[in-house]
Short mmCIF file of C-alpha atoms in Angstrom, two decimals:
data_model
loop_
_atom_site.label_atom_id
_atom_site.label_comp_id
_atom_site.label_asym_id
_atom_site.label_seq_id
_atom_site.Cartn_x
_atom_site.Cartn_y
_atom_site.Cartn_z
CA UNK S 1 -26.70 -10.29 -45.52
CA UNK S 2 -25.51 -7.35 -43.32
CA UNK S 3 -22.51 -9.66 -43.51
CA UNK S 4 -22.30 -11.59 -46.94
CA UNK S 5 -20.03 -14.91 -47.16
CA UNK S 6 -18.61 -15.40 -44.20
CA UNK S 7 -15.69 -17.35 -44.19
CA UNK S 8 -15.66 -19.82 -41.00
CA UNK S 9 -11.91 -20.94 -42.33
CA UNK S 10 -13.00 -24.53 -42.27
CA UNK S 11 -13.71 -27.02 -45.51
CA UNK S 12 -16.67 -29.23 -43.85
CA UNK S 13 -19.11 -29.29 -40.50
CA UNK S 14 -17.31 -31.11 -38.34
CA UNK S 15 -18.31 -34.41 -37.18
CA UNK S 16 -18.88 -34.67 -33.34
CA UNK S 17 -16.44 -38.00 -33.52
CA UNK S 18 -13.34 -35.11 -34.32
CA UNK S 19 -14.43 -32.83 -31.70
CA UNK S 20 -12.12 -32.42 -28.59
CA UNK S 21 -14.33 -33.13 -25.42
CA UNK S 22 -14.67 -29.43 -25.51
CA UNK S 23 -15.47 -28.83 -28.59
CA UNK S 24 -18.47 -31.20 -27.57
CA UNK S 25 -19.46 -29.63 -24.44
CA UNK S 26 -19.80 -26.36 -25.92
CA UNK S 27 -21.94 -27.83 -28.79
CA UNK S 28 -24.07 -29.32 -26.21
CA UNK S 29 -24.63 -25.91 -25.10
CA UNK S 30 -25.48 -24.20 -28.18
CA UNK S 31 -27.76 -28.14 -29.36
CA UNK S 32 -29.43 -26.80 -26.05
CA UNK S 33 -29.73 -23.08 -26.90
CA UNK S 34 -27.76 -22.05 -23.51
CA UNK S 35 -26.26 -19.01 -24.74
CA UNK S 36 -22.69 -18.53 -24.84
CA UNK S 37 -21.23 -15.89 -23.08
CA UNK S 38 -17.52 -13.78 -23.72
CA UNK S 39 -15.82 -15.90 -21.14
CA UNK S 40 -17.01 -19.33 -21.56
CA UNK S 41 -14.49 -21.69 -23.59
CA UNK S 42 -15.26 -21.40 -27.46
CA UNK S 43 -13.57 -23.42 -30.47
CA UNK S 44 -10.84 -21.48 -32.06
CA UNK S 45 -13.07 -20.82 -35.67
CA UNK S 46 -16.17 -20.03 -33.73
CA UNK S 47 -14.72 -16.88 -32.20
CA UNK S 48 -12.99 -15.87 -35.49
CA UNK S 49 -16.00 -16.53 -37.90
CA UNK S 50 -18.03 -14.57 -34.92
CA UNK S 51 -15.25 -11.70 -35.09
CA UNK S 52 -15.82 -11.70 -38.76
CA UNK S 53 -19.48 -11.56 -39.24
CA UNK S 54 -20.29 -9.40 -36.55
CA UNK S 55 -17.56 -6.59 -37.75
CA UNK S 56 -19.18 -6.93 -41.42
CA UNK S 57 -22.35 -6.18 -39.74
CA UNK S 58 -20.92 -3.20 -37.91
CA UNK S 59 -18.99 -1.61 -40.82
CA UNK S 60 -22.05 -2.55 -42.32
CA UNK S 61 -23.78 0.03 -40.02
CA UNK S 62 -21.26 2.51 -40.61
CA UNK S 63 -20.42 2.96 -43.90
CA UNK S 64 -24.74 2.64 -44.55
CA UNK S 65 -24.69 6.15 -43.04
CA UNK S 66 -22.77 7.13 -45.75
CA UNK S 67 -25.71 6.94 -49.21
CA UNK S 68 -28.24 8.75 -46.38
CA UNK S 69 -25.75 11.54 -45.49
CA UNK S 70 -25.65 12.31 -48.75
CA UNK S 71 -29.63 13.61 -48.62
CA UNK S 72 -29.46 14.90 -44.96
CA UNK S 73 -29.11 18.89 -46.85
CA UNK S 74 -31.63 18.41 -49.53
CA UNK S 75 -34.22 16.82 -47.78
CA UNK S 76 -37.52 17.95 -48.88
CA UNK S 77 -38.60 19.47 -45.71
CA UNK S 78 -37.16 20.18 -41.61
CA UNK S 79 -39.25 17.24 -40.74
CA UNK S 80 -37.79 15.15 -43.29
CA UNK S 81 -34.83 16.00 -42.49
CA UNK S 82 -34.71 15.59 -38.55
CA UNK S 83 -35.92 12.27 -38.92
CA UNK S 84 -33.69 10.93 -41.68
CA UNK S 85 -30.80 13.02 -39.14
CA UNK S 86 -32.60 10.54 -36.21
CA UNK S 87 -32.18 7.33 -38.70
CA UNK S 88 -28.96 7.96 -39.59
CA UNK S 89 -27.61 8.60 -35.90
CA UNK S 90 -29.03 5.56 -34.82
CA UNK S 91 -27.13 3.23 -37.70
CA UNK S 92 -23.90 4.97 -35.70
CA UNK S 93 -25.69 3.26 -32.50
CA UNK S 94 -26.03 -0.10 -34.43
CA UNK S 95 -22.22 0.04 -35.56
CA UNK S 96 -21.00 0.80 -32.14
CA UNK S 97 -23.57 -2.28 -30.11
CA UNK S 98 -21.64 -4.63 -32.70
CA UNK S 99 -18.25 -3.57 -32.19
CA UNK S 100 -18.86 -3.87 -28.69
CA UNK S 101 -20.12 -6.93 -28.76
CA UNK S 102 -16.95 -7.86 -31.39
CA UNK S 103 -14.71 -6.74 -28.40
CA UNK S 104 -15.75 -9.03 -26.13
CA UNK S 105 -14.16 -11.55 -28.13
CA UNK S 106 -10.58 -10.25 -27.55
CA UNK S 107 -10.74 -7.77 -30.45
CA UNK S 108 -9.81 -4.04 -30.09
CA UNK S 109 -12.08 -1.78 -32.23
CA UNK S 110 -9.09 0.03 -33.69
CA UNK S 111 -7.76 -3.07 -35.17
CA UNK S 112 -11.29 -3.87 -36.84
CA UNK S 113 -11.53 -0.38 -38.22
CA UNK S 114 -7.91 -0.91 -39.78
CA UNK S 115 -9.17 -4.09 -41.34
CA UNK S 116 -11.69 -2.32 -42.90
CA UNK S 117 -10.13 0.64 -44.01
CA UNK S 118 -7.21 -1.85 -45.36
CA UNK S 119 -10.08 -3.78 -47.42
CA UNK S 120 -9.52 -6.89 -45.26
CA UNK S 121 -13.22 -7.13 -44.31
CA UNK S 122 -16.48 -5.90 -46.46
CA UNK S 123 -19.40 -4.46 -45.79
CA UNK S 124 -22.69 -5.36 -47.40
CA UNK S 125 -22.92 -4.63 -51.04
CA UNK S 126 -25.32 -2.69 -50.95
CA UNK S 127 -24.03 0.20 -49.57
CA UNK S 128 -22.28 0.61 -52.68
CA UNK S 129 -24.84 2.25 -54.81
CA UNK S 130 -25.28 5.91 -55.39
CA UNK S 131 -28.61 7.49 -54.09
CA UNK S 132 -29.17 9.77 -56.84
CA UNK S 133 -32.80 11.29 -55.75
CA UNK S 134 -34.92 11.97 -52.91
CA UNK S 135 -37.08 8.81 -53.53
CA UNK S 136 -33.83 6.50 -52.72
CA UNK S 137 -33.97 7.33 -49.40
CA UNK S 138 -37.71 6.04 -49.12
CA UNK S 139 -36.31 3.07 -51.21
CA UNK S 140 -33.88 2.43 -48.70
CA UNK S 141 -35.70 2.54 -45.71
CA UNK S 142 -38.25 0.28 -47.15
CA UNK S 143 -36.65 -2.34 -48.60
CA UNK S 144 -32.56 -2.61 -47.60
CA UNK S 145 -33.65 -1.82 -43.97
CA UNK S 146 -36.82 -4.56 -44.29
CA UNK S 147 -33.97 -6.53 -45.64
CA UNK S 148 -32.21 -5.90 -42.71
CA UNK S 149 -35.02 -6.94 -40.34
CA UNK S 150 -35.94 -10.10 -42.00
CA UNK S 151 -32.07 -10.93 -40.85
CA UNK S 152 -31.59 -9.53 -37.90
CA UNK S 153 -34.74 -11.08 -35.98
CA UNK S 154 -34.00 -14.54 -36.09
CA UNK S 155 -29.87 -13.46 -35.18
CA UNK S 156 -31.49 -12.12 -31.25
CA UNK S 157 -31.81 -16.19 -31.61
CA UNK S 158 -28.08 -17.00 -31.97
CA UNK S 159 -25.60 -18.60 -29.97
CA UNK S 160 -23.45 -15.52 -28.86
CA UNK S 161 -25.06 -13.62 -25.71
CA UNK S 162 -23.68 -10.17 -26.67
CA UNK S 163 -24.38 -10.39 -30.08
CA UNK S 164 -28.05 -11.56 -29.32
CA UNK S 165 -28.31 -8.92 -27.31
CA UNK S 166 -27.27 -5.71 -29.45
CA UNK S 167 -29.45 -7.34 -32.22
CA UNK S 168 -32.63 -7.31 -29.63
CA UNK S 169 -31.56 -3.94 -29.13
CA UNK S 170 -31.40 -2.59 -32.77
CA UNK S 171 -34.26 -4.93 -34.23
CA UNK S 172 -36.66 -2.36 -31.88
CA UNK S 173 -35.39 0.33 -33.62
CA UNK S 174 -35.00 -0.94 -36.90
CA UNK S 175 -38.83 -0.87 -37.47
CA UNK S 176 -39.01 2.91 -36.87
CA UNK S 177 -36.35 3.02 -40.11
CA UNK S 178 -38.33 1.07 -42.71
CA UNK S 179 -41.25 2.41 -41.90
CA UNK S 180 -40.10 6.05 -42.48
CA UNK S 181 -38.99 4.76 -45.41
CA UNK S 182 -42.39 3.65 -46.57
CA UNK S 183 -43.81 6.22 -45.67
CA UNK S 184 -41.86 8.53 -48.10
CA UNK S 185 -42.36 6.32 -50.85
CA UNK S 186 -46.25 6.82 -49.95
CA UNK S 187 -45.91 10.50 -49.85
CA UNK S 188 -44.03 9.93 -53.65
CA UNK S 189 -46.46 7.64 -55.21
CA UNK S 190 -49.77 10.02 -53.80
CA UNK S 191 -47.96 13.22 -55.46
CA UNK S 192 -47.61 14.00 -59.17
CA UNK S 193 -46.46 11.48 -61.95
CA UNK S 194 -42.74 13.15 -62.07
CA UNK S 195 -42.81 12.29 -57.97
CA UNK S 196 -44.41 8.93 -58.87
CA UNK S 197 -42.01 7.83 -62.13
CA UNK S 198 -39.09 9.00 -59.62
CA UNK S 199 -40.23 6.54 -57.01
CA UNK S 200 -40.69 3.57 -59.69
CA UNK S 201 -36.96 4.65 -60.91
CA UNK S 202 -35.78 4.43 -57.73
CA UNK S 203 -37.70 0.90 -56.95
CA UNK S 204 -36.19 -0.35 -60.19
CA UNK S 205 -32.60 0.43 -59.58
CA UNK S 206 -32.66 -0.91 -55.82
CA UNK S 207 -34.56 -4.00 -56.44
CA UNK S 208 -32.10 -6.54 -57.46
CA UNK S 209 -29.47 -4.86 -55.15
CA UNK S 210 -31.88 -5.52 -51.99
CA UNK S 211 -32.20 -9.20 -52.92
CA UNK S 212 -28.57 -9.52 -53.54
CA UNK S 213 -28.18 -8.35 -49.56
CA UNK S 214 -29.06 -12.00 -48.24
CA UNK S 215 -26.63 -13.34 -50.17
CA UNK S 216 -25.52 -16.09 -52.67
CA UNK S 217 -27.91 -19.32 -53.23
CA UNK S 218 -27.71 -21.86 -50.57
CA UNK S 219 -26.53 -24.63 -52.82
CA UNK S 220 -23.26 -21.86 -53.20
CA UNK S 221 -22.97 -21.29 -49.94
CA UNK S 222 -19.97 -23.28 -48.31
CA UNK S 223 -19.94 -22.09 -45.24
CA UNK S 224 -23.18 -21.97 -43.69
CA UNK S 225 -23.36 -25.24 -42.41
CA UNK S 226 -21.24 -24.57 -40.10
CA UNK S 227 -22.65 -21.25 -39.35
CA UNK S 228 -26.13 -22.80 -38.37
CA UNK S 229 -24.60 -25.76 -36.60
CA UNK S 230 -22.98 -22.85 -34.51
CA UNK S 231 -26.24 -20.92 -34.55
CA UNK S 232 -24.84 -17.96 -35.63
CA UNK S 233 -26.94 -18.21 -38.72
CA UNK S 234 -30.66 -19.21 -38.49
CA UNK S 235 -32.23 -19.13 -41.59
CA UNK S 236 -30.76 -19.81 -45.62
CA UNK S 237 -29.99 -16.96 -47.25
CA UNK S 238 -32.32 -18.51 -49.93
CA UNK S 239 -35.33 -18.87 -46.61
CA UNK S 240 -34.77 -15.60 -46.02
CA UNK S 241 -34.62 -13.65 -49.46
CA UNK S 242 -38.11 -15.65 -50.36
CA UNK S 243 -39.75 -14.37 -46.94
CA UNK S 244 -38.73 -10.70 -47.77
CA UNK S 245 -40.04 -11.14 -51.48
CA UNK S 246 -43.15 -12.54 -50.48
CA UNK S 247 -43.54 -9.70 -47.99
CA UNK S 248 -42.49 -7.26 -50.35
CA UNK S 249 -44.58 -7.59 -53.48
CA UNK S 250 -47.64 -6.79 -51.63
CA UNK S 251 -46.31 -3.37 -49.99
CA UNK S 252 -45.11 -2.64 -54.21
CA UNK S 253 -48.57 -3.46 -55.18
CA UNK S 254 -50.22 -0.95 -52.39
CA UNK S 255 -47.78 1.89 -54.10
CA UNK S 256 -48.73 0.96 -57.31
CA UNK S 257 -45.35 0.40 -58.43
CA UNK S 258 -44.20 -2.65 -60.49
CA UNK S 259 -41.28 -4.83 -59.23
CA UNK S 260 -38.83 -4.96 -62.28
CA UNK S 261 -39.13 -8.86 -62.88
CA UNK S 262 -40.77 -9.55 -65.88
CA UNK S 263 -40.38 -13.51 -64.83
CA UNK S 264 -41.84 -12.78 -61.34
CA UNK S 265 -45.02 -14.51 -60.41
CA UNK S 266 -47.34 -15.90 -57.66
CA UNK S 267 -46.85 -19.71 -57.39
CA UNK S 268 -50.39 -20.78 -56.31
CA UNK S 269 -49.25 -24.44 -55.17
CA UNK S 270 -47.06 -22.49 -52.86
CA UNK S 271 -48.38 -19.39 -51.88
CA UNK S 272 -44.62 -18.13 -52.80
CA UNK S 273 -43.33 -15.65 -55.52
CA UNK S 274 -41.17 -17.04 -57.96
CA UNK S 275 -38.43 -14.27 -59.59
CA UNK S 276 -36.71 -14.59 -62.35
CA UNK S 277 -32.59 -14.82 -62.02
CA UNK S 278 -30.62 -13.12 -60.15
CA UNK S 279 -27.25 -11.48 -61.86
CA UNK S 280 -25.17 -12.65 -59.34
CA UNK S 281 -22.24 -11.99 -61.41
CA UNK S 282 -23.06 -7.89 -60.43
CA UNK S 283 -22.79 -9.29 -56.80
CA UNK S 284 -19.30 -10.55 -56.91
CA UNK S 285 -18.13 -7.84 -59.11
CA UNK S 286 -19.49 -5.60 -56.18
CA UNK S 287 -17.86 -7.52 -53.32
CA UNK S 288 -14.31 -7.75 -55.89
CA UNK S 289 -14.60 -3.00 -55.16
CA UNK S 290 -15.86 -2.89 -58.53
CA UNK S 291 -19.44 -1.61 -57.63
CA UNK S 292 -20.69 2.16 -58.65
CA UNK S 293 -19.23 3.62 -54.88
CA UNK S 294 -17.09 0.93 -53.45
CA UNK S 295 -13.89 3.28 -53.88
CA UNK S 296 -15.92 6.54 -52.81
CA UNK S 297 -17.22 4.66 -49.75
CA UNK S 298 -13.92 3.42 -48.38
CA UNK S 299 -12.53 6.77 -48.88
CA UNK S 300 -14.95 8.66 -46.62
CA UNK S 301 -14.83 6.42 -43.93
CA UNK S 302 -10.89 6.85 -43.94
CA UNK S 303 -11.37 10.39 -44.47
CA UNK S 304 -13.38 10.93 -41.65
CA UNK S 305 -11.37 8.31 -38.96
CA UNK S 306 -7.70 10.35 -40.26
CA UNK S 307 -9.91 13.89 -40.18
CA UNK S 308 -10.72 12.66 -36.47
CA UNK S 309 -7.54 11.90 -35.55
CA UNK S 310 -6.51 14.32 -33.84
CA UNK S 311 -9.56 14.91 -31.66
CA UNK S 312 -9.03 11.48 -30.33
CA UNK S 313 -5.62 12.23 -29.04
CA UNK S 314 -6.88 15.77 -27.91
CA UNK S 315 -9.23 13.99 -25.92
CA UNK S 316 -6.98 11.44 -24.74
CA UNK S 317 -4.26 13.74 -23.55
CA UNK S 318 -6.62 16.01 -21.87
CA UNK S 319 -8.20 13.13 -19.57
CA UNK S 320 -4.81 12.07 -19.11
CA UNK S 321 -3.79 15.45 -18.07
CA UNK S 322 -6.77 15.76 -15.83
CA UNK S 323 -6.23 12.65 -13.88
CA UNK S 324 -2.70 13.44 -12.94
CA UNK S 325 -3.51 16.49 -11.80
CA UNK S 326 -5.85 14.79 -9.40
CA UNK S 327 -3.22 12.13 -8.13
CA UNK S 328 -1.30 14.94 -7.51
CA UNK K 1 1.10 6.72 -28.51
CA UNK K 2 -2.27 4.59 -28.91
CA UNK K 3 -4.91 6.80 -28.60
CA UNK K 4 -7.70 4.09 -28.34
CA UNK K 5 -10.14 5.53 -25.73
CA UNK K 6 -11.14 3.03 -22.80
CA UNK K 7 -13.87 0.84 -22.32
CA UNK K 8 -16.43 1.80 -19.96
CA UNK K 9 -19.89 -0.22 -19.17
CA UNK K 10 -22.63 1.89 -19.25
CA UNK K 11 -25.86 0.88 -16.87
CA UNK K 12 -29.01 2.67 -17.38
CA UNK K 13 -32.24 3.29 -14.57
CA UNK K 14 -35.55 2.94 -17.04
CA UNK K 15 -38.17 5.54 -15.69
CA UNK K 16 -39.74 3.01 -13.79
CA UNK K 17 -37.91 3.32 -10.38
CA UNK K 18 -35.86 0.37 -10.96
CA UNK K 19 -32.13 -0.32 -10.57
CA UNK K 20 -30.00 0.10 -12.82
CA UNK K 21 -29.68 -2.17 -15.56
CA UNK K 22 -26.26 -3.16 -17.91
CA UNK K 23 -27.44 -1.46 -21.19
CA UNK K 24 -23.97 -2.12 -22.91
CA UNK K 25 -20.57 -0.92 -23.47
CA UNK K 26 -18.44 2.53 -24.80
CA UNK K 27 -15.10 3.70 -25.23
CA UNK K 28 -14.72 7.09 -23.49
CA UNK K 29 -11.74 9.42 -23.27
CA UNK K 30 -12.85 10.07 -19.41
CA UNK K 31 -16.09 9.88 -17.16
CA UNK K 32 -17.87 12.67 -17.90
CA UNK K 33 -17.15 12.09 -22.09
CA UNK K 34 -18.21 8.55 -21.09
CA UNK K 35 -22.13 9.65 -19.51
CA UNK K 36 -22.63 12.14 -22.49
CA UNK K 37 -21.86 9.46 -24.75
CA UNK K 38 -23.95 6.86 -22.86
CA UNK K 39 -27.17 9.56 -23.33
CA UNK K 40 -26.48 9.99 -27.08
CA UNK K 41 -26.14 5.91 -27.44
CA UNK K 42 -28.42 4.46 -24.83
CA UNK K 43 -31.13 6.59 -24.34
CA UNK K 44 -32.47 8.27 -27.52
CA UNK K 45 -35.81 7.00 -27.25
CA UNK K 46 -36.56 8.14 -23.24
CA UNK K 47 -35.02 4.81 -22.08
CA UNK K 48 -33.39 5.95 -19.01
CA UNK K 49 -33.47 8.89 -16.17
CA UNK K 50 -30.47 7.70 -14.34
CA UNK K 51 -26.74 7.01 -15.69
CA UNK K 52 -23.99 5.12 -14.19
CA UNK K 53 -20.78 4.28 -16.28
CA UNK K 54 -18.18 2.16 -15.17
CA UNK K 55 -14.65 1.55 -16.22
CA UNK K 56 -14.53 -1.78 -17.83
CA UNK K 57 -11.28 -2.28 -16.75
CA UNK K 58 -12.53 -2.00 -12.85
CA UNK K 59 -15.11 -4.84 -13.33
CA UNK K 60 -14.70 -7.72 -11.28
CA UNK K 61 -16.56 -11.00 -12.73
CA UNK K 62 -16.86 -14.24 -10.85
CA UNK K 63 -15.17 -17.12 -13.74
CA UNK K 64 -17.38 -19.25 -15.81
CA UNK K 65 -14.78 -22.01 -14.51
CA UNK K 66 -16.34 -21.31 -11.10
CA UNK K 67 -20.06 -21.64 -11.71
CA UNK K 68 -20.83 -24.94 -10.16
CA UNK K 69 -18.84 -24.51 -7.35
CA UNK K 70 -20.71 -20.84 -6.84
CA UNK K 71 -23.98 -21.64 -7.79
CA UNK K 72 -24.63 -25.66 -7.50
CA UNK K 73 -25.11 -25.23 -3.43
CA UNK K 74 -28.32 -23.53 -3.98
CA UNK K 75 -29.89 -26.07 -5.80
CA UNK K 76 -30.11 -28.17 -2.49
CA UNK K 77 -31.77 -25.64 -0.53
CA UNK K 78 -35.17 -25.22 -1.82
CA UNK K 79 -36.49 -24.34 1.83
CA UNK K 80 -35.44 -20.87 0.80
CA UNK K 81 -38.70 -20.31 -1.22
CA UNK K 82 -42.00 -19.85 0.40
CA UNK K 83 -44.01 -22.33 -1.35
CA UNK K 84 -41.73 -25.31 0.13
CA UNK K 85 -44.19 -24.79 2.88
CA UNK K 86 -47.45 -26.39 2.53
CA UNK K 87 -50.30 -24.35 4.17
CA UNK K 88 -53.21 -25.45 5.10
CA UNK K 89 -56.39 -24.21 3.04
CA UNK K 90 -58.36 -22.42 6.16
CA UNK K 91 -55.30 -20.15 6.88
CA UNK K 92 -55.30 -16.79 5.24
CA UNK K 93 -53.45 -14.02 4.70
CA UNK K 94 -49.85 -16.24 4.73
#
């Protein structure tokens, strides 16, 4: 979701009859949910799919400052406004516990910024839609950061210790985020109709976005059989997109806003919503840089890293300065 | 020139008078950049009153390689603990 379509660089799960004696060892591990830790011997495309997923989840992070920046002046009021600042400096916490935890696989964190900036490696879709009022930011925080929970608490679960470990970490403050989200969109839908109708606008434009976030449909999704054999993934994206719809409609309903799915329904038998279709052709055109921001988004970030530049050499030659003078 | 700032590991005392505790990692130009980026990462919610940050570099680890031949020896020697000694019921305070 956070990271969409991960490629593991292999066509099928492999069989434990073609696995090296290592291969099966460490397998045995994971079967036995021993976590495996930066040093311990790891099959070749484990390490790389890991490198891959958990850098779309950082630049993820990152570049999801970006649509919240853009309301940091014109929030409503200085409370508002400290605590979107607090939100939005914590996502810069999130990016930098997963490129951490992306170096301990033998990465460096310049070379996964390049492959971002180069367009080697996405970040989620989402982040590729304009916030264009005040009641986008409540939109966020309510349903791409729920989004992001209903992910990121089974992934403290997976395989990789580090990686387990920043998610603990940011799952406890992930909760703070969607619910000052929520709140907002409470404050919008008790205030007058303009302040309501902007809050339904906003729900109706991020909807299908949100749901796109976990991802294609299982039956599309070639590599995450491998992924959950690994245990790097724990739940479908399909498991997962139905758990945050079914925990969704309910908080929409409270608002007194109407999810924009004519089709959608609750399926008694089941106890689940049903939706109507996703337009999953908006998702890949998205991922393929075509999306409202994808260009502006990219630019920013490469703005900002060449804008920094020099400050990071500054800093660099002044400690190196410093600690000659001390051998000295 | 690479100008990538080094790794440092950043360990963090809770408020609860206990030791320090590996919170996670940073990149640093120098020591002091190093704890003032620890505070702003690691403790923005009053999680710490204490930091230490180490050069990861300067970190010595024992090999995963190694672990039986470290660690297997103690499995024999279960004496260690206290409740390997049975006590009788009518004796207190042991």
């Amino acid at each position: 979701m956070y990271a969409q379509l991960v490629d593991t660089g292999l066509k099928k799960v492999a069989e434990a009859s073609e696995m090296s004696a290592d291969e099966r060892a460490f397998q045995a591990r994971v079967d036995a949910d021993v976590k495996i830790e930066p040093k311990d011997w790891m099959p070749e495309a484990y390490r790389r799919t890991l490198v891959r997923q958990i850098q779309q989840h950082a630049h993820s992070e990152i570049v999801g400052m970006l649509p919240e920046g853009n309301w940091l002046t014109r929030a409503p009021s200085l409370k508002r406004k400290a605590i979107l600042m607090a939100k939005i400096q914590d996502e810069g916490g999130h990016g930098l516990y997963l490129y951490s935890a992306a170096e301990t696989l033998g990465v460096s964190r310049d070379d996964l910024i390049d492959d971002l900036h180069a367009g080697k490696v996405k970040y989620s879709s989402i982040f590729n839609y304009p916030t264009l009022n005040w009641a986008d930011i409540g939109t966020i925080g309510w349903l791409v950061d729920g989004a992001a929970i209903m992910n990121q608490i089974p992934l403290c679960r997976c395989s990789y210790g580090p990686y387990a470990r920043a998610m603990v970490r940011i799952c406890k403050e992930e909760s703070f985020h969607q619910r000052q989200g929520f709140d907002i969109m409470i404050s919008m839908c008790n205030g007058t109709r303009e302040q309501k109708a902007m809050a339904q606008d906003a729900l109706d434009r991020w909807w299908w976005p949100s749901l796109m976030m976990f991802g294609p449909p299982d039956a599309e999704s070639v590599h995450s059989a491998q992924s959950a054999r690994w245990k790097i993934k724990l739940l479908s994206n399909d498991e997962l997109r139905q758990r945050f719809i079914d925990q969704t409609v309910p908080q929409a309903e409270f608002l007194g806003l109407s999810i924009p799915d004519p089709e959608l329904r609750l399926d008694e038998a089941t106890g689940h919503y049903a939706i109507g279709p996703i337009d999953w052709d908006e998702f890949k055109n998205v991922l393929k840089g075509h999306g409202p921001c994808n260009r502006e988004r990219l630019a920013t970030r490469v703005k900002a890293w060449e804008d920094g530049a020099w400050v990071r050499e500054a800093a660099m030659a002044h400690a190196r300065k410093r600690a000659a003078r001390e051998a000295a | 020139m690479t100008s990538e700032w080094p790794l440092w590991e950043v360990f963090i005392r809770s408020q609860h008078g206990l030791a320090h505790k590996h919170a996670g990692s940073l990149h640093a130009p120098d020591a002091a950049m190093a704890v003032k980026n620890a505070r702003d990462v690691y403790t923005r919610r009053n999680e710490g009153v204490s930091i230490w940050v180490v050069r990861s570099s300067d970190v010595v680890a024992s090999s995963p390689g190694d672990r039986e031949a470290l660690f297997d020896p103690a499995q024999s020697k279960v004496y260690r603990h206290p409740t390997f000694f049975p006590m009788p019921d009518e004796v207190k305070h042991i």
